[in-house]
Tab-separated table of C-alpha atoms and ligand atoms in Angstrom:
chain	number	residue	atom	x	y	z
A	75	MET	CA	5.060	-14.301	-41.766
A	76	SER	CA	2.700	-17.177	-42.492
A	77	ARG	CA	1.083	-18.973	-39.613
A	78	LYS	CA	1.617	-22.654	-39.016
A	79	LYS	CA	-1.412	-24.934	-39.020
A	80	LEU	CA	-1.718	-26.448	-35.567
A	81	ASN	CA	-3.223	-29.835	-34.757
A	82	ILE	CA	-3.815	-29.969	-31.046
A	83	GLY	CA	-3.845	-32.945	-28.712
A	84	LEU	CA	-5.547	-31.699	-25.542
A	85	PHE	CA	-5.038	-33.245	-22.106
A	86	GLY	CA	-7.785	-32.355	-19.599
A	87	PHE	CA	-11.322	-31.186	-20.184
A	88	GLY	CA	-12.119	-29.589	-16.834
A	89	CYS	CA	-12.520	-25.905	-16.019
A	90	VAL	CA	-9.672	-24.678	-18.263
A	91	GLY	CA	-9.800	-27.476	-20.876
A	92	PHE	CA	-13.472	-26.891	-21.640
A	93	GLY	CA	-12.832	-23.136	-21.432
A	94	LEU	CA	-10.195	-23.523	-24.137
A	95	TYR	CA	-12.568	-25.559	-26.280
A	96	GLU	CA	-15.136	-22.733	-26.122
A	97	VAL	CA	-12.581	-19.971	-26.651
A	98	LEU	CA	-11.010	-21.732	-29.663
A	99	ASP	CA	-14.458	-22.182	-31.134
A	100	LYS	CA	-14.910	-18.390	-31.014
A	101	THR	CA	-11.477	-17.704	-32.578
A	102	PRO	CA	-11.809	-18.911	-36.164
A	103	GLY	CA	-8.841	-16.809	-37.351
A	104	LEU	CA	-6.426	-19.082	-35.555
A	105	LYS	CA	-5.593	-22.090	-37.705
A	106	ALA	CA	-5.778	-24.524	-34.817
A	107	ASN	CA	-8.074	-27.459	-34.288
A	108	ILE	CA	-8.361	-29.926	-31.442
A	109	LYS	CA	-7.825	-33.373	-32.942
A	110	ASN	CA	-8.118	-35.478	-29.804
A	111	ILE	CA	-8.796	-34.966	-26.082
A	112	CYS	CA	-7.400	-37.213	-23.367
A	113	VAL	CA	-9.206	-37.344	-20.022
A	114	LYS	CA	-9.177	-39.715	-17.066
A	115	ASP	CA	-12.638	-40.609	-15.800
A	116	LYS	CA	-14.525	-42.966	-18.122
A	117	ASN	CA	-17.802	-42.455	-16.271
A	118	LYS	CA	-17.973	-38.672	-16.337
A	119	ALA	CA	-20.663	-36.946	-18.404
A	120	ARG	CA	-19.067	-34.640	-21.003
A	121	GLU	CA	-20.225	-31.412	-22.621
A	122	ILE	CA	-19.401	-32.792	-26.088
A	123	GLY	CA	-19.667	-36.194	-27.800
A	124	ALA	CA	-17.740	-39.258	-26.632
A	125	GLU	CA	-16.066	-39.571	-30.076
A	126	ASN	CA	-13.897	-36.553	-29.166
A	127	PHE	CA	-12.219	-38.311	-26.237
A	128	THR	CA	-9.595	-40.925	-25.487
A	129	PHE	CA	-8.417	-42.312	-22.164
A	130	ASP	CA	-5.042	-43.405	-23.495
A	131	LYS	CA	-2.347	-40.714	-23.573
A	132	ASN	CA	-0.476	-42.602	-26.321
A	133	ASP	CA	-3.337	-41.943	-28.754
A	134	ILE	CA	-2.125	-38.339	-28.687
A	135	LEU	CA	1.577	-38.812	-28.031
A	136	ASN	CA	1.977	-41.330	-30.892
A	137	ASP	CA	-0.160	-39.393	-33.381
A	138	ASP	CA	2.248	-37.830	-35.882
A	139	ASP	CA	-0.460	-35.449	-37.157
A	140	ILE	CA	-0.616	-33.764	-33.759
A	141	ASN	CA	2.086	-31.101	-33.582
A	142	VAL	CA	0.962	-29.330	-30.383
A	143	VAL	CA	0.124	-30.852	-27.014
A	144	VAL	CA	-1.907	-28.656	-24.683
A	145	GLU	CA	-1.655	-29.979	-21.132
A	146	LEU	CA	-4.469	-28.820	-18.814
A	147	ILE	CA	-4.722	-31.535	-16.183
A	148	ASP	CA	-4.751	-31.177	-12.411
A	149	ASP	CA	-2.070	-33.786	-11.635
A	150	ALA	CA	1.467	-32.341	-11.752
A	151	ASP	CA	3.265	-35.714	-11.788
A	152	ALA	CA	1.163	-37.121	-14.630
A	153	ALA	CA	1.529	-33.752	-16.392
A	154	PHE	CA	5.326	-33.988	-16.262
A	155	GLU	CA	5.213	-37.478	-17.814
A	156	ILE	CA	2.929	-36.232	-20.589
A	157	VAL	CA	4.844	-33.011	-21.237
A	158	SER	CA	8.289	-34.618	-21.252
A	159	ALA	CA	7.070	-37.436	-23.543
A	160	ALA	CA	5.518	-34.885	-25.924
A	161	LEU	CA	8.702	-32.768	-26.047
A	162	LYS	CA	10.773	-35.901	-26.726
A	163	LYS	CA	8.446	-36.658	-29.646
A	164	GLY	CA	9.197	-33.189	-31.057
A	165	LYS	CA	5.758	-31.766	-30.256
A	166	ALA	CA	5.446	-28.177	-29.049
A	167	VAL	CA	3.711	-27.966	-25.668
A	168	VAL	CA	1.481	-25.455	-23.903
A	169	SER	CA	0.836	-26.022	-20.193
A	170	ALA	CA	-1.013	-24.210	-17.397
A	171	ASN	CA	0.551	-26.318	-14.683
A	172	LYS	CA	2.713	-24.135	-12.425
A	173	LYS	CA	3.511	-26.931	-9.982
A	174	MET	CA	4.910	-29.055	-12.789
A	175	VAL	CA	6.872	-26.194	-14.366
A	176	ALA	CA	8.284	-25.036	-11.007
A	177	GLU	CA	9.236	-28.518	-9.818
A	178	HIS	CA	10.903	-29.547	-13.092
A	179	PHE	CA	12.191	-26.240	-14.421
A	180	THR	CA	15.732	-27.359	-15.235
A	181	GLU	CA	14.638	-30.684	-16.788
A	182	LEU	CA	12.075	-28.910	-18.933
A	183	LEU	CA	14.662	-26.371	-20.028
A	184	GLU	CA	17.013	-29.196	-21.046
A	185	LEU	CA	14.279	-31.049	-22.930
A	186	GLN	CA	13.394	-27.920	-24.896
A	187	ARG	CA	17.034	-27.454	-25.818
A	188	GLU	CA	17.776	-31.105	-26.597
A	189	TYR	CA	14.707	-31.711	-28.752
A	190	ASN	CA	14.551	-28.160	-30.122
A	191	VAL	CA	10.872	-27.686	-29.296
A	192	PRO	CA	9.098	-24.929	-27.364
A	193	LEU	CA	7.188	-25.189	-24.102
A	194	LEU	CA	4.999	-22.172	-23.290
A	195	TYR	CA	3.178	-21.654	-19.990
A	196	GLU	CA	1.747	-18.130	-19.752
A	197	ALA	CA	-1.446	-19.451	-18.089
A	198	ALA	CA	0.616	-21.074	-15.331
A	199	CYS	CA	1.428	-17.667	-13.896
A	200	CYS	CA	-1.445	-15.298	-13.077
A	201	ALA	CA	-3.817	-16.892	-15.630
A	202	SER	CA	-4.992	-14.163	-18.004
A	203	MET	CA	-2.327	-11.594	-17.135
A	204	PRO	CA	0.474	-11.613	-19.738
A	205	ILE	CA	3.409	-11.440	-17.346
A	206	ILE	CA	5.843	-14.137	-18.493
A	207	ARG	CA	6.166	-12.912	-22.048
A	208	ASN	CA	6.548	-9.337	-20.791
A	209	LEU	CA	9.324	-10.358	-18.401
A	210	GLU	CA	10.933	-12.445	-21.116
A	211	GLU	CA	10.773	-9.883	-23.899
A	212	TYR	CA	10.677	-6.416	-22.374
A	213	TYR	CA	12.972	-6.273	-19.367
A	214	ASP	CA	16.674	-6.572	-20.004
A	215	ASN	CA	18.882	-8.355	-17.504
A	216	ASP	CA	19.989	-5.464	-15.343
A	217	LEU	CA	16.777	-3.472	-15.404
A	218	LEU	CA	14.646	-5.266	-12.874
A	219	GLU	CA	15.050	-4.492	-9.184
A	220	SER	CA	11.996	-6.190	-7.782
A	221	ILE	CA	8.802	-7.989	-8.617
A	222	GLU	CA	5.958	-8.149	-6.159
A	223	GLY	CA	2.353	-9.137	-6.401
A	224	ILE	CA	-0.822	-11.033	-5.776
A	225	VAL	CA	-0.408	-14.115	-7.938
A	226	ASN	CA	-3.119	-16.434	-6.616
A	227	GLY	CA	-6.696	-15.611	-7.592
A	228	SER	CA	-8.309	-18.131	-5.288
A	229	THR	CA	-6.779	-16.805	-2.033
A	230	ASN	CA	-7.361	-13.215	-3.128
A	231	TYR	CA	-11.006	-14.094	-3.675
A	232	ILE	CA	-11.202	-15.714	-0.219
A	233	LEU	CA	-9.473	-12.774	1.486
A	234	THR	CA	-11.718	-10.281	-0.286
A	235	LYS	CA	-14.880	-12.143	0.676
A	236	THR	CA	-13.906	-12.699	4.321
A	237	PHE	CA	-12.754	-9.122	4.703
A	238	ALA	CA	-15.335	-7.150	2.749
A	239	GLU	CA	-18.399	-9.371	2.997
A	240	ASN	CA	-17.772	-11.052	6.328
A	241	LEU	CA	-18.091	-14.515	4.819
A	242	SER	CA	-16.556	-17.313	6.854
A	243	TYR	CA	-13.279	-18.713	5.545
A	244	GLU	CA	-15.021	-22.019	4.702
A	245	GLU	CA	-17.849	-20.305	2.789
A	246	ALA	CA	-15.395	-18.183	0.818
A	247	LEU	CA	-13.255	-21.245	-0.052
A	248	LYS	CA	-16.383	-23.139	-1.170
A	249	GLN	CA	-17.350	-20.210	-3.440
A	250	ALA	CA	-13.849	-20.123	-4.935
A	251	GLN	CA	-14.086	-23.867	-5.610
A	252	ASP	CA	-17.601	-23.622	-7.087
A	253	LYS	CA	-16.438	-20.880	-9.452
A	254	GLY	CA	-13.511	-23.022	-10.661
A	255	PHE	CA	-10.881	-20.664	-9.190
A	256	ALA	CA	-9.395	-23.105	-6.697
A	257	GLU	CA	-6.899	-25.919	-7.241
A	258	SER	CA	-8.309	-29.451	-6.820
A	259	ASN	CA	-6.202	-29.690	-3.674
A	260	PRO	CA	-7.097	-26.459	-1.787
A	261	ILE	CA	-3.946	-26.482	0.395
A	262	LEU	CA	-1.952	-25.641	-2.753
A	263	ASP	CA	-3.758	-22.287	-2.824
A	264	THR	CA	-4.403	-21.572	0.847
A	265	GLY	CA	-0.966	-22.758	2.021
A	266	GLY	CA	0.774	-20.356	-0.371
A	267	PHE	CA	2.287	-23.195	-2.442
A	268	ASP	CA	0.620	-22.225	-5.716
A	269	ALA	CA	1.902	-18.658	-5.208
A	270	LYS	CA	5.364	-20.054	-4.506
A	271	TYR	CA	5.370	-22.119	-7.731
A	272	LYS	CA	4.439	-18.971	-9.643
A	273	LEU	CA	7.155	-17.003	-7.866
A	274	LEU	CA	9.684	-19.631	-8.978
A	275	ILE	CA	8.604	-19.165	-12.583
A	276	LEU	CA	8.733	-15.377	-12.188
A	277	LEU	CA	12.230	-15.620	-10.664
A	278	ALA	CA	13.495	-17.528	-13.688
A	279	HIS	CA	12.006	-15.106	-16.197
A	280	SER	CA	12.760	-11.897	-14.297
A	281	PHE	CA	16.166	-12.540	-12.706
A	282	GLY	CA	17.321	-15.688	-14.527
A	283	TYR	CA	17.425	-17.535	-11.195
A	284	ILE	CA	16.212	-21.141	-11.059
A	285	ALA	CA	15.191	-22.037	-7.514
A	286	ASN	CA	13.869	-25.260	-6.024
A	287	PRO	CA	10.475	-25.049	-4.331
A	288	THR	CA	12.179	-25.911	-1.019
A	289	ASP	CA	14.435	-22.840	-1.379
A	290	ILE	CA	11.532	-20.421	-1.161
A	291	PHE	CA	9.739	-19.660	2.097
A	292	ASN	CA	5.955	-19.549	1.936
A	293	ILE	CA	3.191	-18.816	4.411
A	294	GLY	CA	-0.414	-19.101	3.277
A	295	ILE	CA	-3.681	-17.643	4.457
A	296	ASP	CA	-5.090	-20.666	6.271
A	297	ASN	CA	-4.148	-19.399	9.746
A	298	ILE	CA	-5.553	-15.917	9.378
A	299	GLY	CA	-8.084	-15.220	12.117
A	300	GLY	CA	-10.449	-12.610	13.469
A	301	LEU	CA	-7.810	-10.640	15.375
A	302	GLU	CA	-5.825	-9.957	12.213
A	303	LEU	CA	-8.936	-8.899	10.330
A	304	LYS	CA	-9.881	-6.584	13.207
A	305	TYR	CA	-6.373	-5.123	13.297
A	306	ALA	CA	-6.490	-4.505	9.539
A	307	ARG	CA	-9.938	-2.916	9.664
A	308	GLU	CA	-8.959	-0.576	12.489
A	309	LYS	CA	-5.952	0.645	10.559
A	310	GLY	CA	-7.663	0.851	7.150
A	311	LEU	CA	-5.510	-1.979	5.764
A	312	LYS	CA	-6.310	-5.063	3.716
A	313	ILE	CA	-4.625	-8.448	3.923
A	314	LYS	CA	-3.184	-9.808	0.677
A	315	LEU	CA	-1.114	-12.898	-0.020
A	316	VAL	CA	1.965	-11.409	-1.639
A	317	ALA	CA	4.796	-13.107	-3.516
A	318	GLN	CA	7.917	-11.063	-3.949
A	319	ALA	CA	11.499	-11.167	-5.100
A	320	PHE	CA	14.018	-8.353	-4.994
A	321	LYS	CA	17.705	-7.645	-5.217
A	322	GLY	CA	19.032	-6.364	-1.869
A	323	ALA	CA	21.682	-3.730	-1.272
A	324	ASN	CA	24.368	-6.472	-1.319
A	325	GLY	CA	23.169	-7.642	-4.744
A	326	ASN	CA	21.725	-10.875	-3.344
A	327	LEU	CA	18.242	-12.030	-4.193
A	328	SER	CA	15.487	-12.521	-1.621
A	329	ALA	CA	12.212	-14.222	-2.443
A	330	PHE	CA	9.238	-15.322	-0.354
A	331	VAL	CA	5.448	-15.600	-0.182
A	332	ILE	CA	3.949	-14.037	2.933
A	333	PRO	CA	0.553	-12.438	3.673
A	334	LYS	CA	0.834	-8.701	3.807
A	335	PHE	CA	-1.182	-5.832	5.220
A	336	VAL	CA	-1.482	-3.259	2.445
A	337	GLY	CA	-2.639	0.315	2.810
A	338	ASN	CA	-4.556	2.332	0.238
A	339	GLU	CA	-1.334	3.929	-1.029
A	340	ASP	CA	-0.284	0.490	-2.332
A	341	ARG	CA	-1.466	-0.461	-5.816
A	342	LEU	CA	-2.222	-3.967	-4.581
A	343	PHE	CA	-4.884	-2.476	-2.277
A	344	THR	CA	-7.330	-2.241	-5.174
A	345	VAL	CA	-6.611	-5.739	-6.512
A	346	ASP	CA	-9.587	-7.647	-5.131
A	347	ASP	CA	-11.646	-10.767	-5.851
A	348	VAL	CA	-10.089	-13.158	-8.338
A	349	PHE	CA	-7.798	-10.499	-9.797
A	350	ASN	CA	-4.025	-10.721	-9.702
A	351	GLY	CA	-1.692	-7.735	-9.684
A	352	ILE	CA	2.067	-7.508	-10.148
A	353	ILE	CA	4.313	-4.507	-9.623
A	354	THR	CA	7.726	-4.543	-11.259
A	355	LYS	CA	10.337	-2.011	-10.219
A	356	THR	CA	13.048	-1.199	-12.680
A	357	SER	CA	16.193	0.913	-12.508
A	358	PHE	CA	15.095	3.624	-14.884
A	359	ALA	CA	11.376	3.301	-15.545
A	360	ASP	CA	10.338	3.252	-11.858
A	361	THR	CA	7.341	0.925	-11.516
A	362	HIS	CA	4.988	-0.907	-13.841
A	363	PHE	CA	1.721	-2.381	-12.671
A	364	PHE	CA	0.057	-5.384	-14.309
A	365	VAL	CA	-3.444	-6.454	-13.377
A	366	GLY	CA	-5.806	-9.107	-14.691
A	367	ARG	CA	-8.021	-12.043	-13.809
A	368	GLY	CA	-5.957	-14.645	-11.995
A	369	ALA	CA	-8.249	-17.663	-12.435
A	370	GLY	CA	-11.395	-18.892	-14.128
A	371	ALA	CA	-12.191	-20.848	-17.278
A	372	HIS	CA	-12.146	-18.214	-20.021
A	373	PRO	CA	-9.460	-15.894	-18.579
A	374	THR	CA	-7.081	-18.835	-18.129
A	375	ALA	CA	-8.029	-20.267	-21.511
A	376	SER	CA	-7.272	-16.896	-23.094
A	377	ALA	CA	-3.634	-17.177	-21.951
A	378	VAL	CA	-3.495	-20.754	-23.311
A	379	LEU	CA	-4.945	-19.460	-26.562
A	380	SER	CA	-2.316	-16.728	-26.696
A	381	ASP	CA	0.428	-19.359	-26.314
A	382	ILE	CA	-1.140	-21.494	-29.053
A	383	SER	CA	-1.287	-18.435	-31.280
A	384	ALA	CA	2.373	-17.640	-30.467
A	385	LEU	CA	3.329	-21.191	-31.477
A	386	SER	CA	1.727	-20.655	-34.860
A	387	TYR	CA	4.450	-17.997	-35.368
A	388	ASP	CA	7.166	-20.313	-33.974
A	389	TYR	CA	7.549	-18.270	-30.789
A	390	ARG	CA	9.620	-19.750	-27.975
A	391	TYR	CA	11.060	-18.464	-24.702
A	392	GLU	CA	14.737	-17.701	-25.166
A	393	TYR	CA	15.477	-17.720	-21.419
A	394	LYS	CA	17.973	-14.935	-22.053
A	395	LYS	CA	18.351	-14.008	-18.401
A	396	ILE	CA	19.149	-17.569	-17.404
A	397	TYR	CA	21.878	-17.805	-20.006
A	398	GLN	CA	23.252	-14.364	-19.070
A	399	GLN	CA	23.029	-15.145	-15.349
A	400	GLU	CA	25.255	-13.065	-13.126
A	401	ASP	CA	25.749	-15.587	-10.294
A	402	LEU	CA	22.940	-14.329	-8.113
A	403	VAL	CA	22.719	-15.756	-4.604
A	404	LEU	CA	19.398	-16.395	-2.872
A	405	SER	CA	19.686	-14.952	0.622
A	406	ASN	CA	17.718	-15.093	3.881
A	407	GLN	CA	19.699	-12.167	5.257
A	408	VAL	CA	16.835	-9.766	5.010
A	409	SER	CA	15.192	-7.862	7.813
A	410	LEU	CA	11.417	-7.922	8.012
A	411	LYS	CA	9.296	-5.702	10.163
A	412	VAL	CA	6.620	-7.992	11.471
A	413	PHE	CA	3.522	-8.197	13.585
A	414	LEU	CA	3.457	-11.515	15.409
A	415	ARG	CA	0.276	-12.733	17.071
A	416	HIS	CA	0.832	-15.336	19.750
A	417	THR	CA	-0.734	-17.083	22.701
A	418	LYS	CA	-0.516	-15.367	26.068
A	419	GLU	CA	2.001	-17.969	27.285
A	420	GLU	CA	4.450	-17.266	24.468
A	421	ALA	CA	4.527	-13.503	24.902
A	422	GLU	CA	8.028	-13.357	26.447
A	423	SER	CA	9.746	-16.333	24.800
A	424	LEU	CA	9.128	-15.070	21.260
A	425	LYS	CA	10.783	-11.715	21.878
A	426	GLU	CA	14.280	-13.179	21.662
A	427	TYR	CA	13.745	-13.873	17.949
A	428	PHE	CA	13.374	-10.175	17.213
A	429	ASP	CA	16.191	-7.744	16.475
A	430	THR	CA	14.066	-4.806	17.580
A	431	ILE	CA	10.644	-4.630	19.226
A	432	GLU	CA	8.335	-1.724	18.600
A	433	GLU	CA	5.136	-2.803	20.276
A	434	SER	CA	4.160	-5.652	22.545
A	435	TYR	CA	0.628	-6.342	23.718
A	436	VAL	CA	-0.935	-9.196	25.707
A	437	ASN	CA	-4.485	-9.775	26.918
A	438	ASN	CA	-5.974	-12.754	28.780
A	439	GLU	CA	-5.702	-15.088	25.808
A	440	SER	CA	-3.316	-13.775	23.206
A	441	GLY	CA	-1.140	-10.894	22.184
A	442	TYR	CA	1.128	-9.533	19.523
A	443	ILE	CA	4.606	-8.184	18.967
A	444	THR	CA	5.637	-5.772	16.256
A	445	GLY	CA	9.268	-5.345	15.379
A	446	ASN	CA	12.102	-6.382	13.119
A	447	ILE	CA	13.013	-10.001	12.596
A	448	SER	CA	15.336	-11.714	10.145
A	449	LEU	CA	13.803	-13.978	7.514
A	450	GLU	CA	15.978	-16.740	8.975
A	451	ASN	CA	14.371	-16.360	12.437
A	452	LEU	CA	10.962	-16.098	10.885
A	453	LYS	CA	11.538	-19.435	9.148
A	454	THR	CA	12.612	-20.961	12.462
A	455	LEU	CA	9.465	-19.707	14.177
A	456	GLN	CA	7.286	-20.984	11.383
A	457	SER	CA	8.896	-24.433	11.446
A	458	GLN	CA	8.226	-24.679	15.197
A	459	ASN	CA	4.613	-23.637	14.816
A	460	LYS	CA	2.633	-26.839	15.238
A	461	GLY	CA	-0.700	-25.120	15.500
A	462	GLU	CA	-0.462	-24.171	19.182
A	463	ARG	CA	0.326	-20.645	18.220
A	464	SER	CA	-2.564	-20.804	15.814
A	465	PHE	CA	-2.269	-18.366	12.918
A	466	ILE	CA	0.654	-16.589	11.326
A	467	LEU	CA	0.262	-13.548	9.121
A	468	LEU	CA	2.911	-11.192	7.821
A	469	ASN	CA	2.402	-7.748	6.444
A	470	ILE	CA	5.240	-6.403	4.372
A	471	GLU	CA	5.903	-2.879	3.282
A	472	LYS	CA	8.965	-1.894	1.366
A	473	GLU	CA	10.799	1.241	2.395
A	474	LYS	CA	12.151	2.415	-0.885
A	475	GLU	CA	15.364	4.094	0.258
A	476	THR	CA	16.566	1.504	2.719
A	477	ALA	CA	15.069	-1.593	1.114
A	478	VAL	CA	14.054	-2.647	4.623
A	479	HIS	CA	10.830	-4.646	4.590
A	480	GLU	CA	7.994	-4.010	6.960
A	481	SER	CA	5.948	-7.053	7.697
A	482	LEU	CA	3.367	-8.393	10.020
A	483	ILE	CA	3.254	-11.870	11.432
A	484	LEU	CA	0.382	-13.179	13.422
A	485	ALA	CA	1.165	-16.485	15.007
B	4	NAP	N1	-8.960	-23.249	-12.850
B	4	NAP	C1	-8.247	-22.153	-12.979
B	4	NAP	O1	-8.762	-21.031	-12.834
B	4	NAP	C2	-6.788	-22.246	-13.353
B	4	NAP	C3	-6.049	-21.065	-13.527
B	4	NAP	C4	-4.715	-21.135	-13.915
B	4	NAP	C5	-4.126	-22.374	-14.107
B	4	NAP	N2	-4.859	-23.524	-13.899
B	4	NAP	C6	-4.195	-24.811	-14.106
B	4	NAP	O2	-4.834	-25.481	-15.185
B	4	NAP	C7	-4.751	-26.889	-14.987
B	4	NAP	C8	-6.150	-27.490	-15.065
B	4	NAP	O3	-6.928	-26.921	-14.047
B	4	NAP	P1	-8.519	-27.093	-14.048
B	4	NAP	O4	-9.022	-26.100	-13.057
B	4	NAP	O5	-9.045	-27.079	-15.431
B	4	NAP	O6	-8.667	-28.561	-13.431
B	4	NAP	P2	-10.008	-29.468	-13.389
B	4	NAP	O7	-11.214	-28.659	-13.646
B	4	NAP	O8	-9.917	-30.233	-12.112
B	4	NAP	O9	-9.818	-30.466	-14.617
B	4	NAP	C9	-8.765	-31.382	-14.623
B	4	NAP	C10	-8.874	-32.230	-15.870
B	4	NAP	O10	-7.696	-33.038	-15.940
B	4	NAP	C11	-8.099	-34.359	-16.282
B	4	NAP	N3	-7.065	-35.288	-15.825
B	4	NAP	C12	-6.564	-35.451	-14.568
B	4	NAP	N4	-5.574	-36.381	-14.594
B	4	NAP	C13	-5.448	-36.797	-15.867
B	4	NAP	C14	-4.610	-37.728	-16.528
B	4	NAP	N5	-3.669	-38.413	-15.857
B	4	NAP	N6	-4.757	-37.919	-17.867
B	4	NAP	C15	-5.697	-37.222	-18.567
B	4	NAP	N7	-6.521	-36.305	-18.009
B	4	NAP	C16	-6.406	-36.104	-16.672
B	4	NAP	C17	-9.437	-34.547	-15.633
B	4	NAP	O11	-10.074	-35.616	-16.276
B	4	NAP	P3	-11.595	-36.042	-15.953
B	4	NAP	O12	-12.424	-34.976	-16.636
B	4	NAP	O13	-11.722	-37.352	-16.600
B	4	NAP	O14	-11.718	-36.047	-14.475
B	4	NAP	C18	-10.074	-33.171	-15.900
B	4	NAP	O15	-10.664	-33.142	-17.173
B	4	NAP	C19	-4.062	-27.092	-13.637
B	4	NAP	O16	-2.681	-27.274	-13.826
B	4	NAP	C20	-4.275	-25.755	-12.925
B	4	NAP	O17	-3.260	-25.449	-11.972
B	4	NAP	C21	-6.162	-23.480	-13.541
């Protein structure tokens, strides 16, 4: 099969955009050249000459020689305008923007169908790790039982540094930002939103389920404190921000992003620093484990490059599972075993939210409860948490036979 010649219009020349420029330069076999680059800030010093840049998106969108738009900007709303305009012009698009893809999944699906052009976004989910194409191509509709993993490199880096190297949360976040791992708006990472956007994309490609961001419950790492770290250390556990989706015994789908204590028997235990790891569980093959760098200029650019290369062979996502959808229902009727940290004053009042209580401890300032709680009650507790209860952390362990989830909350 002969490869198409690709003329690229690139949006964004930051961490990933410049990374792509370098990576493309070192990949002469790919018949792809960047014809024009659109950026925003007219006063910024650039690594390459000014003649390569434009500040007007229409210079790319209206250029008939450009057949591929690569969108690598940090503004999801502007990205959606650019991507939808490019698709309407019949240009293939590659994007790394998970927020945009997750928030506009159905519209983007329709645009691809209506204008018969592909949109690829491997880099939007776990950066260098090739998970979307694997989910899309390898797993048939009824094979997947669950998908679980660390999908945000920035928070995994922060958790690793605070846990293993005793860095303060602020220092670790600053390092993640300096290394180009973090989103421009850090709350997207630390609040678990970036992980949630990725989970939405994974849900569509693994189970054929298109969810709205508001459908999926997320807790981030920004409330994790010293008590949780101490608890984890004493028990030989690590804290990871874990996104997961699984089919329950009733056939319904559950999906959420919640920090989890993981023990050394869990494959995610060894996924540290900026790495991402995903475990898929299938009916007949048992588990598969994917691991790779979840952020950074060249790793992310390598996934963009892979999408560009795939376009040169006319590859597109077929969204088979969406079109074969078996009327899955997203359910909150799942029982989580949690560890809830609370203020001393709340020790008794929080117990009524639990179905069962295993352990309850209070000292002069704070305390914790371990026990089973429904996801519904957990969401209620989280929505009432205005900071007085300080931090919330959940640790989830799946009991294979019963599909009951063990979790920890620290509030
Ligand atoms: N960094 C990572 O490790 C990583 C990993 C996976 C996915 N991603 C995704 O990749 C995308 C880019 O991230 P990044 O880290 O490269 O961001 P970045 O370093 O902040 O760079 C953003 C770039 O976008 C440009 N830009 C912003 N708004 C624009 C607009 N309206 N029109 C044209 N250009 C615009 C900026 O222009 P100026 O240069 O003029 O300011 C800048 O060049 C994001 O969607 C992010 O979620 C990043």
